[in-house]
PDB file of C-alpha atoms in Angstrom:
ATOM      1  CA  UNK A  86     -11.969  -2.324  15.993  1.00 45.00           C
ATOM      2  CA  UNK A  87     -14.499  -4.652  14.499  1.00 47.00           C
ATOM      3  CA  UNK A  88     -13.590  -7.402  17.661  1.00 52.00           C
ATOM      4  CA  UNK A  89     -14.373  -4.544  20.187  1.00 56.00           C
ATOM      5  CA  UNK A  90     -17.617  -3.614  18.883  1.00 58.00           C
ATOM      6  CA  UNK A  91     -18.769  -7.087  18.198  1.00 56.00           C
ATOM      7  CA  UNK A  92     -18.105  -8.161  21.716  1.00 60.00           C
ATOM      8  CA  UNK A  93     -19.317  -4.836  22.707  1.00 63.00           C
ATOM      9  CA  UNK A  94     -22.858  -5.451  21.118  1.00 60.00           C
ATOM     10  CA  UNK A  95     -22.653  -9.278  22.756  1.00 60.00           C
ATOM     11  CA  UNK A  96     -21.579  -8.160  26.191  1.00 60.00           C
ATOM     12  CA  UNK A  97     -24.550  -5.670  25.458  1.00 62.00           C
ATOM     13  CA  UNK A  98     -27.255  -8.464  24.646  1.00 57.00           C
ATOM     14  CA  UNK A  99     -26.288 -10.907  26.509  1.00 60.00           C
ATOM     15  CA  UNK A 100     -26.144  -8.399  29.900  1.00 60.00           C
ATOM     16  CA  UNK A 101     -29.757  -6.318  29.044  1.00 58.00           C
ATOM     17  CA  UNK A 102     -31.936  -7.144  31.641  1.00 55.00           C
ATOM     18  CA  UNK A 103     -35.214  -6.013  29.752  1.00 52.00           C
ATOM     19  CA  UNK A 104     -33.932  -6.258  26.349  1.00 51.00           C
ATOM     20  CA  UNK A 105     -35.324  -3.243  24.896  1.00 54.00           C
ATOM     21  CA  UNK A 106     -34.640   0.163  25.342  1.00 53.00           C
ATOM     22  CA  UNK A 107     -30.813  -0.655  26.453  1.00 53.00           C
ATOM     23  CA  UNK A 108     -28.632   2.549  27.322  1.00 55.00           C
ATOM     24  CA  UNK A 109     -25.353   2.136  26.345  1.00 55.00           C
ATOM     25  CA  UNK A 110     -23.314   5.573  27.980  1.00 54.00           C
ATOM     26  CA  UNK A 111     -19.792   6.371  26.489  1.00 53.00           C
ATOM     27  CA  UNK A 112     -17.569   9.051  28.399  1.00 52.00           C
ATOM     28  CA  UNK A 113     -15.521  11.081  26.628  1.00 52.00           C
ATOM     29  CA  UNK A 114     -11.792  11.132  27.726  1.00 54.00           C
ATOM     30  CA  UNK A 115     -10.507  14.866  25.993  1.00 57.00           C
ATOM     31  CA  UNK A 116     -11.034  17.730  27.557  1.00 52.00           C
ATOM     32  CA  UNK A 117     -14.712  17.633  28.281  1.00 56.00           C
ATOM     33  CA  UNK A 118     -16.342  16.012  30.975  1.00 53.00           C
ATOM     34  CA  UNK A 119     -19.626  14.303  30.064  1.00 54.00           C
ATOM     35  CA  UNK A 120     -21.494  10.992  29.363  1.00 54.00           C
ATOM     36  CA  UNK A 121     -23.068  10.782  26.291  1.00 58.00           C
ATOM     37  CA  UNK A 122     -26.472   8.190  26.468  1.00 58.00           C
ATOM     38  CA  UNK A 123     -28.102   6.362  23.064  1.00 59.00           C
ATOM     39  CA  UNK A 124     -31.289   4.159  23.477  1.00 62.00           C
ATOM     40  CA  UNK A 125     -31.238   1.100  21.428  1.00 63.00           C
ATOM     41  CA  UNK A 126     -33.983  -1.713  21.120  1.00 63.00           C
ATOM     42  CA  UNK A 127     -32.193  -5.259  20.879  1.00 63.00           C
ATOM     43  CA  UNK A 128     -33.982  -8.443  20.236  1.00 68.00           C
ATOM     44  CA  UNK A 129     -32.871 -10.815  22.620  1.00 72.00           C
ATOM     45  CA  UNK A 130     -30.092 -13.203  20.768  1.00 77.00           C
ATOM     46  CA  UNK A 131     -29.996 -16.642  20.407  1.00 81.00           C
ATOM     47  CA  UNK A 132     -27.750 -19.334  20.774  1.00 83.00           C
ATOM     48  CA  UNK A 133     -26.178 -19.082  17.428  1.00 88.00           C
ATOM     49  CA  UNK A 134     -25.995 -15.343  17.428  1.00 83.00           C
ATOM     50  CA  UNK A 135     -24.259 -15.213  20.452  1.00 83.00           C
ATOM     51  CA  UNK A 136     -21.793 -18.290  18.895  1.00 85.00           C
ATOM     52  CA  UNK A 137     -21.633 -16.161  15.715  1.00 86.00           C
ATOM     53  CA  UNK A 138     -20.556 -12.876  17.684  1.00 84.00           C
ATOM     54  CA  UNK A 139     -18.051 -14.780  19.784  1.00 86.00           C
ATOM     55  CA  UNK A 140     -16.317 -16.541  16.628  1.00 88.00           C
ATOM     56  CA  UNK A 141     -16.329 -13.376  14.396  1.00 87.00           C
ATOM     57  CA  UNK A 142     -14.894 -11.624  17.856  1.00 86.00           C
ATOM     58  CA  UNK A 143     -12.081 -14.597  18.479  1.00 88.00           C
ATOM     59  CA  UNK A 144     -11.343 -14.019  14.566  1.00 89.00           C
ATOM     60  CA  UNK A 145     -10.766 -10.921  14.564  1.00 89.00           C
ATOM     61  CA  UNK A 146      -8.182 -11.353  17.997  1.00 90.00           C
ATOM     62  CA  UNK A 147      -6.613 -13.953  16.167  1.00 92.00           C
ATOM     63  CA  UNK A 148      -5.536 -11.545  13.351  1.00 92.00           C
ATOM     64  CA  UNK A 149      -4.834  -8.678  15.128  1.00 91.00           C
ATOM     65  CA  UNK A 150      -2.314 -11.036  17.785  1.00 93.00           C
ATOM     66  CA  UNK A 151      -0.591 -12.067  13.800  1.00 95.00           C
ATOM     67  CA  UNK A 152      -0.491  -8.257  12.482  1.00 95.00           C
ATOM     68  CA  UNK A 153       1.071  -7.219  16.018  1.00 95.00           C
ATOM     69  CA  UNK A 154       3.646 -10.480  16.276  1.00 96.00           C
ATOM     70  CA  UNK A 155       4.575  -9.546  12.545  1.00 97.00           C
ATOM     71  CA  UNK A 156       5.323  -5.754  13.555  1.00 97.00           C
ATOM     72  CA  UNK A 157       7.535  -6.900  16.294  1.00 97.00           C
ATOM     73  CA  UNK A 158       9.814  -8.962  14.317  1.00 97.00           C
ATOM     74  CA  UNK A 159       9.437  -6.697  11.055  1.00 97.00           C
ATOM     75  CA  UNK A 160      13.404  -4.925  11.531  1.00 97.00           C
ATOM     76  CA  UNK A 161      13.275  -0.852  11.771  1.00 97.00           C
ATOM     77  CA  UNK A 162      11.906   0.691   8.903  1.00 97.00           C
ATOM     78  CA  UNK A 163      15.798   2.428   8.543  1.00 98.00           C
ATOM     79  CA  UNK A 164      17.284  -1.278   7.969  1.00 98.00           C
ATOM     80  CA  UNK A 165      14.461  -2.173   6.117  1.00 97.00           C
ATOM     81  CA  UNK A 166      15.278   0.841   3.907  1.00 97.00           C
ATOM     82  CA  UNK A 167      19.158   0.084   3.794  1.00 98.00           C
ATOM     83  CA  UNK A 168      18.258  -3.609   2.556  1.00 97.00           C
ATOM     84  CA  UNK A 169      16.183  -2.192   0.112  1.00 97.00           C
ATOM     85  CA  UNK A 170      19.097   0.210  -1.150  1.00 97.00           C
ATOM     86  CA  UNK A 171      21.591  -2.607  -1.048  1.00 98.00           C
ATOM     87  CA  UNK A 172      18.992  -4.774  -2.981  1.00 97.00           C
ATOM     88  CA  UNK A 173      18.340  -2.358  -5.621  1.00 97.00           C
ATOM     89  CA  UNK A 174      22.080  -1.739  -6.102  1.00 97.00           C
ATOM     90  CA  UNK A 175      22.570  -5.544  -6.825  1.00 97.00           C
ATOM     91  CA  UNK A 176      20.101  -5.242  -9.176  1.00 97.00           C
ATOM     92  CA  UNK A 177      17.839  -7.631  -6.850  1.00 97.00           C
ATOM     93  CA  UNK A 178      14.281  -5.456  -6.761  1.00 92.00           C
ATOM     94  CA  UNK A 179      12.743  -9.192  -7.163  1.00 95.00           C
ATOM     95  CA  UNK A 180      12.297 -12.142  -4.547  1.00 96.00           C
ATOM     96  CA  UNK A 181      16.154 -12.816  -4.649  1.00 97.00           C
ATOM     97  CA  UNK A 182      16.362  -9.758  -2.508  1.00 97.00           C
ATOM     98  CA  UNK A 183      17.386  -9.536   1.250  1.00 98.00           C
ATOM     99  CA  UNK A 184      14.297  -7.422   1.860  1.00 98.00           C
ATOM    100  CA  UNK A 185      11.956  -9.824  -0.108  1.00 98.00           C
ATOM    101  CA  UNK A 186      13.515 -12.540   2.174  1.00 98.00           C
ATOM    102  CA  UNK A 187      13.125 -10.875   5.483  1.00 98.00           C
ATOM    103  CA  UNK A 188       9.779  -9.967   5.234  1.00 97.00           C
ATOM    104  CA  UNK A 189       8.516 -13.286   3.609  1.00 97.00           C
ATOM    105  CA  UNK A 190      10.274 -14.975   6.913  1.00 98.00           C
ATOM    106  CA  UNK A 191       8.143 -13.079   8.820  1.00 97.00           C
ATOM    107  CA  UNK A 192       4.855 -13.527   6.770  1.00 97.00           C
ATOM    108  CA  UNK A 193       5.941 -17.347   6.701  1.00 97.00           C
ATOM    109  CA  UNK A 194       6.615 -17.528  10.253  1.00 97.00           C
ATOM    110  CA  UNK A 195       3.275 -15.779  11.397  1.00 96.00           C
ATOM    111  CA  UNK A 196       0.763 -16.915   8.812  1.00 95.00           C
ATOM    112  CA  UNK A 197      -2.844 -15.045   8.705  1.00 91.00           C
ATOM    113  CA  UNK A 198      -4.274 -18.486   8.977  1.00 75.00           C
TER     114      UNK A 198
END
């Protein structure tokens, strides 16, 4: 969410013509029909805001591209829940586990950076 609205408020900046008074309209998609208009004053941004936008915005896409590779290769919660059962019946609640394992490969595999 934070990625969207940061390149939301760039795309915002960097596209206001006058750069005050910008309208930014939202339509709602639930039942209702009807566009919903704020005013907002922006200062125009410079260089390094606009950089600083754009790497917070990339940062952000980096991590959630991670999170969502980890949840594809993370097995159904059901087998995570049978290793779990198996583990605890072994007595191995602790990194010797075959839950601890699977889910460090992941983490290993797909670091947060």
């Amino acid at each position: 969410m934070a990625s969207l609205f940061t390149k939301t408020k760039l795309y915002i900046e960097a596209n206001s013509s006058t750069w005050d008074d910008t309208k930014v309209s939202l339509q709602n998609d639930g039942s209702e029909d009807y566009i919903k208009t704020w005013t907002y004053s922006f200062a125009k941004p410079d260089d390094s805001k606009i950089a600083e936008y754009e790497t917070a915005g990339d940062t952000q896409e980096t991590l959630n591209a991670v999170l969502s590779k980890r949840a594809s290769e993370y097995k159904e919660l059901k087998e995570q829940f049978d290793l779990l059962y198996h583990d605890m019946t072994a007595g191995k609640g602790d990194s010797t586990g075959e839950w601890y394992k699977h889910i460090k490969a992941v983490k290993d595999a797909n670091p947060k950076g």
